Amino acid sequence: MSEHVEPAVPVDPKNDFLVLDDVHTHFDMGKTLLTRESKGVVKAVDGVTLTVKEGEILGLVGESGCGKSTLSRTVMQLIRPTSGRIFLEGKELSALSDTEIRKERINFQMIFQDPYASLNPRMTVLDTLSEAIRTRHPNVKGDALRSRVAELLRTVGLNPNQMKRYPHEFSGGQRQRVAIARALAPEPKLIIADEPVSALDVSIQSQILNLLKRLTREMGLTMIFISHDLSVVRYIADRIAVMYLGRILELGEASDVVDHPLHIYTRALMSAIPRPDPTSEKTRSRIVLQGDPPSPMNPPEGCNFWPRSPIEHDERMKHEEPVLTEIRPNHFATNCPFCVQAAAETVPA
Amino acid sequence: MTDHSETAVLGNEAAPLPKHSASEIAEEELVEGSSLWKDAWSRLKKNKLAVASLVIFLLICVFCVVGPFLVPYNSQEQDLFLGATGPSAEHWFGTDTLGRDLLVRTMEGGRISLMVGLVATVVSLLIGVIYGATAGYLGGKVDATMMRFVDLLYALPFTIFVILLMVAFGRSMWLMFVAIGCVEWLSMARIVRSGVLGLKKQEFVEAAVSLGYSHKRIILRHLIPNVLGPVIVIATLTVPAVMLLEAFLSFLGLGVQPPNASWGVLINEGQQNMEIFPWLLMFPAFFFALTLFCLNFLGDGLRDALDPKSAKD
Amino acid sequence: MALLEVKDLRTSFYTRDGIVRAVDGVSFSLDKGETLGIVGESGSGKSVTCYSLMRLIPEPPGRIDGGTAMFDGQDLLTMSKKELRKIRGRRISMIFQDPMTSLNPFLRISTQLIESLRLHYDVDKKTAINKAIAALEEVGIPEAAKRVHNYPHEFSGGMRQRVMIAMALITEPDLLIADEPTTALDVTVQAQIMDIIKKRQEDLGTAVILITHDLGVVAGTCDKVNVMYGGRMMESGTAEQVFYEAKHPYTRSLQKTIPSLQTKGEELYTIPGLPPDVSKPIHGCAFYPRCPYPKTGKPEGDRPSLVEMADGHCYADCGFCDSSAPIETVLPKSDSPDEVEQAGAAE
Ligand SMILES: Nc1ncnc2c1ncn2[C@@H]1O[C@H](COP(=O)(O)OP(=O)(O)OP(=O)(O)O)[C@@H](O)[C@H]1O
Ligand SMILES: Nc1ncnc2c1ncn2[C@@H]1O[C@H](COP(=O)(O)OP(=O)(O)OP(=O)(O)O)[C@@H](O)[C@H]1O
Ligand code: SF4
Ligand code: SF4
Ligand SMILES: [Mg+2]
Ligand SMILES: [Mg+2]
């Protein structure tokens, strides 16, 4: 689409805590060796407009490859956006130079998916955490530093006498706790957790979710929580954004999105969650999406959900690019009538 | 906030949360972790061949360094009347054609050979690791340029390079260190670079970037320690390679100059008189081969000990 | 006679650090067309159970210490390698846990698909390719005729897992063993894959062993469920019995951890402590350190005996399990600090 569509989600970079204004992150796949033809562009994030309020937990859900990690890395400025702007507390991160960003980084931190890869295997927990604490307090040394590390470990539910241990001496859940402690060490305001529980066992998963929720509340943190599992996001998030192929399809309060989903895609995600109840699970019918998500390399023009929509409808519609609009108060969904209406009709009373 | 105990205190049986601060944590309470290095060392200790190799190698080093002080001869003291004699009570290893004591010469030759091997390896290690890590970490155009330079040096024929150096600066042992170091760091840099490229995608490096650490810190603290495993293995295998190279140069007459000798020089002299005075070849060759074997076995042992796959079980 | 009857299977790993009793006394039986779910936390021995049945345990350090696994009248655990090869891949197929590493990246999908077909059946290449295309179509790969010649990396994770299933099903096995076939995948793809397996079962009467740690997946697909913990069986029965009439405290705790069953706003339930370290001998009940029941004593002996009820429902009972109490009241709330802190075994 060539002309710029006015974002329907109101953004106010001066007052909102975190603002993403029409953010695009594309990966240029380069040219072929011989013919110098372009190999194409992966539009991993393709026009995301979002705001996050101070102290809230925003859940971001979507299938694998829809660009969740790319979006979080873009917010973290680990990848610079191709276009669009990102503001944190009124400061435009996307306009800062690399050196300026480095100083700013203590204000926003990330928790990664794989607890086995996200800690330096050659450093003790003490070293890892001390190093991170000193990004904000460069002059803290010796015993004072140690007691800070001990306090951090207690905060995440680990015993401080374990501080001289190495990552491989901990279980997956414990490592994830260390990773959380490291993210907390610079006393950030914003934390992005990219699928922090996907690699963990069910019962450990709950422990980490409880911990994250408690910490954000107690420390007044703001968090973006990413997952592909709505049942997990539902528990932790205040608001939920549903992402599909680089764009947001639905955005609203967690209870609205889960209990009264507007978009058929959200409903399909919900209905794919298996329920631990043999009798109803063996009989109920699901909304089945056809096939896999299309590749973000050369995605379909116009509506990118069209190839998978379970609803029969007018071919002409697929050339329109749906725009996120406020359909109910504070509850946004793409403005295309079919997917949204169809879902609205099937909403249980 | 710290009193909230929804979370289980894991990892230590029935340990209640200590109520005192860290400065009061007595040292004995702290659970000492065992680093991957320590684990590797304990694995290495179980490998009998590697330990034996290490012990023998260290004995050879002591033999070469301390030995000459214990023997009542000087390596350059000639006894032309004596000439070449076989092993005897006075000269355990015999004497060479100029009547010099072969035992001392083997010791001192070993000292030079080992020094060439170790110094050149350390030099190549320092240059190679830092160069490779920087190229791999910075990536993009910087990486491409830096590695192109490496390719260029690779393409230079080694012997011609050394001859050029000798012609330009005259013959000296130190020059040889430089020459060999200059060649060996290239492969080291390549290995480190590819290791770093793999590590860079790991999340702990991304975490370090997002904590705002400086490039220097990330390279020195987070990348290099994690590629050091393979580097150490390569280094143990580089020492014998360098010693062979030195022997080769000595063969060509480009290496250590008389009256100084290295094992390479001694072997060269020895093989010229192999039929008449076989001990001249036998003794230096035996030590040389023994050292090479030891270092190779040690390198293999280290590879097994440092291999992360076996670290998992 | 049951298609597969496993009795008292025991598999250990003899490592430097001691004997790891990964599977310690597992029994179950499976009929034609049935699905058995094996659930349990990570490290409870689910994968090792299945590898043992396929005799794929790396030896050494692993060893099958005992038990029998009668498949159609033959013991899988003692039969010769030659007989085993005739069964493996043809009558019993397996889908592995990691879809990314279980396809050979250097071979075309077609080559990999027809390999086992041509090994076990006398078919020419053309028929084999046609069968491969049909198999891909069955698992929902669009344009199968074209894509059959692609390489694995040209497929997404979900599609690769479907190719794995096509590969496992192409020889029309009697038994399919699926080791966490969907854990690495999205819920949407998971639903599709479970549907494929179910359909196959209805059409051909394939028996399925499904390993997972997601109780939700079990509920929708399995007839029977085995709950494993620390290499041992805690409870087994039909899905309905295990879900609605769970007797064992571990089964009940597992059910309580499912996030979608819990009310929003409250803390999620967690099982206090850690799973047992199976490299150390376990005396008495494996779940004892984490068991929420009030106890009058520590279970004695090697392990609690398995109680079998008239309807086939089976569970480990040390005599302290109060099977009559309803689930909600049995389990204490998770946030009482002392109970949480006393648990947690050293790693
Ligand atoms: N550095 C990169 N170069 C090229 N393409 C990339 C790069 N990083 C991501 N992509 C592509 O961008 C798309 C979005 O990827 P991303 O990792 O953001 O997805 P995701 O939603 O996090 O998925 P998952 O749930 O699997 O983690 C994918 O198609 C991926 O292949
Ligand atoms: N090759 C091996 N050597 C030593 N121990 C092993 C080996 N393979 C598995 N084990 C041990 O056997 C136990 C059971 O492992 P298994 O893989 O069956 O667990 P699982 O239930 O499949 O868990 P997951 O859900 O993580 O796949 C674990 O404690 C594991 O450490
Ligand atoms: S109804 Fe609109 S949004 Fe939905 S698939 Fe069709 S064109 Fe796309
Ligand atoms: S009641 Fe006894 S047998 Fe049952 S789980 Fe608890 S400790 Fe084990
Ligand atoms: Mg991701
Ligand atoms: Mg497994």
Coordinates of C-alpha atoms in Angstrom, one line a residue, chain C residues 5-344:
Chain C
E5 CA 1.6 -55.7 26.4
V6 CA 4.5 -54.1 28.5
K7 CA 5.2 -55.6 31.9
D8 CA 7.6 -54.2 34.5
L9 CA 9.9 -52.4 32.0
R10 CA 13.1 -51.3 33.6
T11 CA 15.9 -49.3 31.8
S12 CA 18.9 -47.7 33.5
F13 CA 21.9 -45.7 32.4
Y14 CA 25.2 -46.7 33.9
T15 CA 27.1 -43.4 34.0
R16 CA 30.2 -42.2 35.7
D17 CA 28.1 -40.4 38.3
G18 CA 26.0 -43.5 39.2
I19 CA 23.2 -45.5 38.0
V20 CA 20.3 -43.5 36.5
R21 CA 17.1 -45.5 36.8
A22 CA 15.3 -43.7 34.0
V23 CA 12.5 -46.2 33.8
D24 CA 11.8 -48.3 36.8
G25 CA 8.9 -50.7 36.5
V26 CA 6.4 -49.5 33.9
S27 CA 3.5 -51.7 32.7
F28 CA 0.7 -51.0 30.2
S29 CA -1.2 -52.7 27.5
L30 CA -2.6 -51.3 24.3
D31 CA -5.2 -52.7 21.9
K32 CA -5.6 -52.1 18.2
G33 CA -7.0 -48.7 17.4
E34 CA -6.4 -47.4 21.0
T35 CA -4.4 -44.3 22.0
L36 CA -2.3 -44.4 25.2
G37 CA -1.1 -41.1 26.6
I38 CA 2.0 -41.0 28.7
V39 CA 2.3 -37.9 30.8
G40 CA 4.7 -36.6 33.3
E41 CA 7.2 -33.8 34.0
S42 CA 10.5 -33.4 32.1
G43 CA 12.9 -36.2 33.1
S44 CA 10.2 -38.6 34.2
G45 CA 11.3 -41.2 31.7
K46 CA 8.7 -40.9 29.0
S47 CA 11.1 -40.8 26.1
V48 CA 13.3 -43.6 27.5
T49 CA 10.2 -45.8 27.8
C50 CA 9.6 -45.5 24.1
Y51 CA 13.2 -45.7 23.1
S52 CA 13.3 -49.0 25.1
L53 CA 10.4 -50.4 23.2
M54 CA 12.1 -49.6 19.9
R55 CA 15.4 -50.8 21.4
L56 CA 17.0 -47.4 20.5
I57 CA 18.6 -46.9 23.9
P58 CA 22.3 -46.1 23.4
E59 CA 24.2 -49.0 24.8
P60 CA 26.4 -48.3 26.8
P61 CA 25.6 -46.4 28.9
G62 CA 22.0 -47.5 28.7
R63 CA 20.7 -51.0 29.4
I64 CA 17.3 -52.6 29.5
D65 CA 17.4 -54.3 32.9
G66 CA 14.2 -56.2 32.8
G67 CA 10.6 -56.7 31.8
T68 CA 8.8 -57.9 28.8
A69 CA 7.1 -56.1 25.9
M70 CA 5.0 -58.5 24.0
F71 CA 4.1 -57.2 20.5
D72 CA 1.7 -59.5 18.7
G73 CA 3.1 -62.5 20.6
Q74 CA 6.8 -61.6 20.3
D75 CA 9.0 -60.0 22.9
L76 CA 10.4 -56.8 21.6
L77 CA 13.0 -56.7 24.3
T78 CA 14.6 -60.0 23.6
M79 CA 14.1 -60.6 19.9
S80 CA 17.1 -60.7 17.5
K81 CA 18.2 -57.6 15.7
K82 CA 17.1 -59.1 12.5
E83 CA 13.6 -59.7 13.6
L84 CA 13.5 -56.3 15.1
R85 CA 14.5 -54.7 11.8
K86 CA 11.4 -56.3 10.2
I87 CA 9.2 -54.7 12.8
R88 CA 10.8 -51.4 13.3
G89 CA 9.7 -48.9 10.7
R90 CA 7.1 -51.3 9.2
R91 CA 4.9 -52.4 12.0
I92 CA 6.0 -49.9 14.6
S93 CA 6.9 -46.3 13.6
M94 CA 8.1 -43.5 15.8
I95 CA 7.9 -39.7 15.6
F96 CA 10.7 -38.0 17.5
Q97 CA 10.6 -35.1 19.8
D98 CA 12.6 -32.6 17.7
P99 CA 11.2 -32.0 14.2
M100 CA 14.2 -29.9 13.2
T101 CA 16.8 -32.5 13.7
S102 CA 15.1 -35.7 12.8
L103 CA 15.0 -35.1 9.0
N104 CA 18.3 -35.3 7.1
P105 CA 18.9 -31.8 5.7
F106 CA 20.9 -33.1 2.7
L107 CA 18.3 -35.4 1.3
R108 CA 15.1 -34.6 -0.6
I109 CA 11.9 -35.2 1.2
S110 CA 11.0 -37.8 -1.5
T111 CA 14.2 -39.8 -0.9
Q112 CA 13.5 -39.9 2.8
L113 CA 9.9 -40.8 2.4
I114 CA 10.3 -43.7 0.1
E115 CA 13.4 -45.1 1.9
S116 CA 11.5 -47.1 4.5
L117 CA 8.8 -48.0 2.0
R118 CA 11.2 -49.6 -0.4
L119 CA 13.1 -51.2 2.5
H120 CA 10.0 -53.1 3.7
Y121 CA 7.9 -53.6 0.6
D122 CA 8.7 -54.7 -2.8
V123 CA 7.6 -51.6 -4.8
D124 CA 9.2 -49.9 -7.7
K125 CA 10.3 -46.3 -7.5
K126 CA 7.4 -44.8 -9.3
T127 CA 4.8 -46.4 -7.2
A128 CA 6.7 -45.4 -4.1
I129 CA 6.8 -41.8 -5.2
N130 CA 3.1 -41.9 -5.8
K131 CA 2.5 -43.3 -2.4
A132 CA 4.8 -40.6 -0.9
I133 CA 2.7 -37.9 -2.6
A134 CA -0.5 -39.4 -1.3
A135 CA 1.0 -39.5 2.1
L136 CA 1.9 -35.9 2.0
E137 CA -1.5 -35.0 0.8
E138 CA -3.0 -36.9 3.6
V139 CA -1.1 -34.8 6.2
G140 CA -2.2 -31.6 4.4
I141 CA 0.8 -30.4 2.5
P142 CA -0.5 -28.3 -0.4
E143 CA 0.9 -29.0 -3.9
A144 CA 2.3 -32.3 -2.6
A145 CA 3.3 -33.5 -6.1
K146 CA 5.6 -30.5 -6.5
R147 CA 6.9 -30.2 -3.0
V148 CA 7.8 -33.9 -2.5
H149 CA 11.1 -33.1 -4.2
N150 CA 12.0 -30.2 -1.9
Y151 CA 14.6 -30.3 0.8
P152 CA 13.6 -30.1 4.5
H153 CA 14.8 -26.5 5.0
E154 CA 12.2 -25.4 2.4
F155 CA 9.5 -26.4 4.9
S156 CA 8.4 -24.6 8.0
G157 CA 8.6 -26.3 11.4
G158 CA 5.0 -27.3 11.4
M159 CA 5.2 -28.7 7.9
R160 CA 8.4 -30.6 8.8
Q161 CA 6.6 -32.2 11.6
R162 CA 3.8 -33.2 9.2
V163 CA 6.4 -34.7 6.9
M164 CA 7.7 -36.7 9.8
I165 CA 4.2 -38.0 10.4
A166 CA 3.8 -38.9 6.8
M167 CA 7.1 -40.7 6.9
A168 CA 6.0 -42.6 10.0
L169 CA 2.6 -43.5 8.5
I170 CA 3.6 -44.4 5.0
T171 CA 4.3 -48.0 5.8
E172 CA 0.9 -48.3 7.5
P173 CA 2.3 -49.4 10.8
D174 CA 0.2 -51.1 13.5
L175 CA 1.6 -49.0 16.2
L176 CA 2.7 -45.3 16.1
I177 CA 4.8 -43.9 18.9
A178 CA 4.7 -40.1 19.0
D179 CA 7.2 -38.5 21.4
E180 CA 5.9 -35.0 22.1
P181 CA 5.0 -34.5 18.4
T182 CA 3.7 -31.0 19.1
T183 CA 5.6 -29.6 22.0
A184 CA 7.8 -27.4 19.8
L185 CA 4.8 -26.2 17.7
D186 CA 2.1 -23.6 17.9
V187 CA -1.3 -24.4 19.3
T188 CA -2.9 -24.0 15.9
V189 CA -0.5 -26.4 14.2
Q190 CA -0.8 -28.7 17.2
A191 CA -4.5 -29.0 16.6
Q192 CA -4.0 -29.8 12.9
I193 CA -1.5 -32.5 13.7
M194 CA -3.6 -34.2 16.4
D195 CA -6.4 -34.2 13.9
I196 CA -4.3 -36.0 11.3
I197 CA -3.3 -38.7 13.8
K198 CA -6.8 -39.2 14.9
K199 CA -8.1 -39.5 11.4
R200 CA -5.5 -42.1 10.6
Q201 CA -6.5 -44.1 13.6
E202 CA -10.2 -44.1 12.6
D203 CA -9.4 -45.1 9.1
L204 CA -6.8 -47.9 9.7
G205 CA -7.1 -48.8 13.3
T206 CA -3.6 -47.8 14.1
A207 CA -2.7 -47.9 17.8
V208 CA -0.9 -44.8 19.1
I209 CA 1.3 -44.1 22.1
L210 CA 1.3 -40.3 22.6
I211 CA 3.9 -38.8 24.9
T212 CA 3.3 -35.3 26.2
H213 CA 3.4 -33.1 29.3
D214 CA 0.3 -31.3 28.2
L215 CA -2.8 -32.7 29.9
G216 CA -5.0 -30.9 27.5
V217 CA -3.7 -32.8 24.5
V218 CA -4.2 -36.1 26.4
A219 CA -7.8 -35.3 27.2
G220 CA -8.7 -34.8 23.6
T221 CA -7.0 -37.8 22.0
C222 CA -6.3 -40.6 24.5
D223 CA -8.3 -43.5 25.6
K224 CA -5.9 -44.6 28.3
V225 CA -3.5 -42.5 30.3
N226 CA -0.3 -43.4 32.1
V227 CA 1.0 -40.9 34.6
M228 CA 4.8 -41.2 35.2
Y229 CA 7.0 -39.7 37.8
G230 CA 10.6 -40.4 38.5
G231 CA 10.7 -43.3 36.1
R232 CA 7.8 -45.0 37.9
M233 CA 4.1 -45.3 37.3
M234 CA 1.9 -43.3 39.6
E235 CA -1.5 -43.9 38.1
S236 CA -3.1 -45.4 35.0
G237 CA -6.6 -45.8 33.7
T238 CA -8.9 -44.6 31.1
A239 CA -8.8 -40.9 30.3
E240 CA -12.1 -40.4 32.2
Q241 CA -10.8 -42.2 35.2
V242 CA -7.6 -40.3 35.3
F243 CA -9.2 -36.9 34.8
Y244 CA -12.4 -37.2 36.8
E245 CA -11.5 -39.8 39.4
A246 CA -7.8 -39.1 39.9
K247 CA -6.6 -41.0 43.0
H248 CA -2.9 -40.2 43.1
P249 CA -1.8 -36.8 44.6
Y250 CA 0.7 -36.3 41.7
T251 CA -2.0 -36.6 39.1
R252 CA -4.2 -34.2 41.0
S253 CA -1.3 -31.7 41.4
L254 CA -0.6 -31.9 37.7
Q255 CA -4.2 -31.2 36.9
K256 CA -4.1 -28.2 39.2
T257 CA -1.2 -26.7 37.4
I258 CA -3.0 -26.3 34.1
P259 CA -3.3 -22.5 33.6
S260 CA -6.5 -22.5 31.7
L261 CA -8.4 -24.2 34.6
Q262 CA -7.4 -21.5 37.0
T263 CA -9.2 -18.3 37.8
K264 CA -7.6 -15.2 36.5
G265 CA -6.1 -12.9 39.1
E266 CA -5.1 -15.6 41.5
E267 CA -1.7 -17.0 41.7
L268 CA -1.2 -20.1 39.5
Y269 CA -0.9 -23.3 41.4
T270 CA 2.6 -24.8 41.4
I271 CA 3.8 -28.1 42.7
P272 CA 6.4 -27.2 45.3
G273 CA 9.9 -28.5 45.0
L274 CA 11.6 -30.4 42.2
P275 CA 11.3 -33.7 40.5
P276 CA 13.4 -36.5 42.1
D277 CA 17.0 -37.1 41.0
V278 CA 16.8 -40.5 39.5
S279 CA 20.5 -41.0 39.6
K280 CA 20.1 -41.6 43.4
P281 CA 18.1 -44.5 44.7
I282 CA 14.6 -43.6 45.7
H283 CA 13.2 -45.3 48.8
G284 CA 9.5 -45.5 49.4
C285 CA 7.4 -43.1 47.3
A286 CA 9.1 -41.0 44.7
F287 CA 6.6 -38.2 45.2
Y288 CA 6.9 -38.2 49.0
P289 CA 9.0 -34.9 49.3
R290 CA 6.4 -33.0 47.3
C291 CA 3.3 -34.8 48.4
P292 CA 0.7 -32.4 49.9
Y293 CA -1.1 -34.9 52.1
P294 CA -0.7 -34.8 55.8
K295 CA 1.4 -37.8 56.7
T296 CA 1.5 -40.0 59.7
G297 CA 4.7 -41.6 58.6
K298 CA 7.2 -42.0 55.7
P299 CA 6.2 -44.8 53.3
E300 CA 8.3 -47.8 54.0
G301 CA 9.8 -50.4 51.6
D302 CA 11.0 -50.1 48.1
R303 CA 7.9 -48.3 46.8
P304 CA 4.2 -48.1 47.4
S305 CA 2.2 -51.0 46.0
L306 CA 0.1 -50.5 42.9
V307 CA -3.6 -50.8 43.7
E308 CA -5.8 -52.1 40.9
M309 CA -9.5 -51.4 41.1
A310 CA -12.1 -53.5 39.5
D311 CA -12.5 -51.2 36.5
G312 CA -8.8 -51.4 35.7
H313 CA -8.0 -48.0 37.3
C314 CA -4.6 -48.4 38.9
Y315 CA -2.6 -46.2 41.2
A316 CA 0.4 -46.3 43.6
D317 CA -0.8 -46.2 47.2
C318 CA 1.3 -46.1 50.4
G319 CA -1.7 -46.2 52.6
F320 CA -1.6 -42.5 53.2
C321 CA -3.4 -41.5 50.0
D322 CA -6.9 -40.4 50.8
S323 CA -8.5 -41.3 47.6
S324 CA -12.0 -40.4 48.8
A325 CA -11.3 -36.7 49.3
P326 CA -12.4 -34.4 46.4
I327 CA -9.7 -32.8 44.4
E328 CA -10.3 -29.2 45.4
T329 CA -10.1 -29.7 49.1
V330 CA -7.3 -32.2 49.0
L331 CA -4.7 -29.8 47.6
P332 CA -3.7 -27.0 49.9
K333 CA -3.1 -23.6 48.4
S334 CA 0.3 -23.1 47.0
D335 CA 1.3 -19.9 48.8
S336 CA 1.6 -21.2 52.3
P337 CA 5.3 -20.5 52.7
D338 CA 6.5 -23.3 55.1
E339 CA 5.2 -26.1 53.0
V340 CA 6.9 -24.6 49.9
E341 CA 10.2 -24.1 51.6
Q342 CA 10.5 -27.5 53.1
A343 CA 10.3 -29.0 49.8
G344 CA 12.9 -28.9 47.0

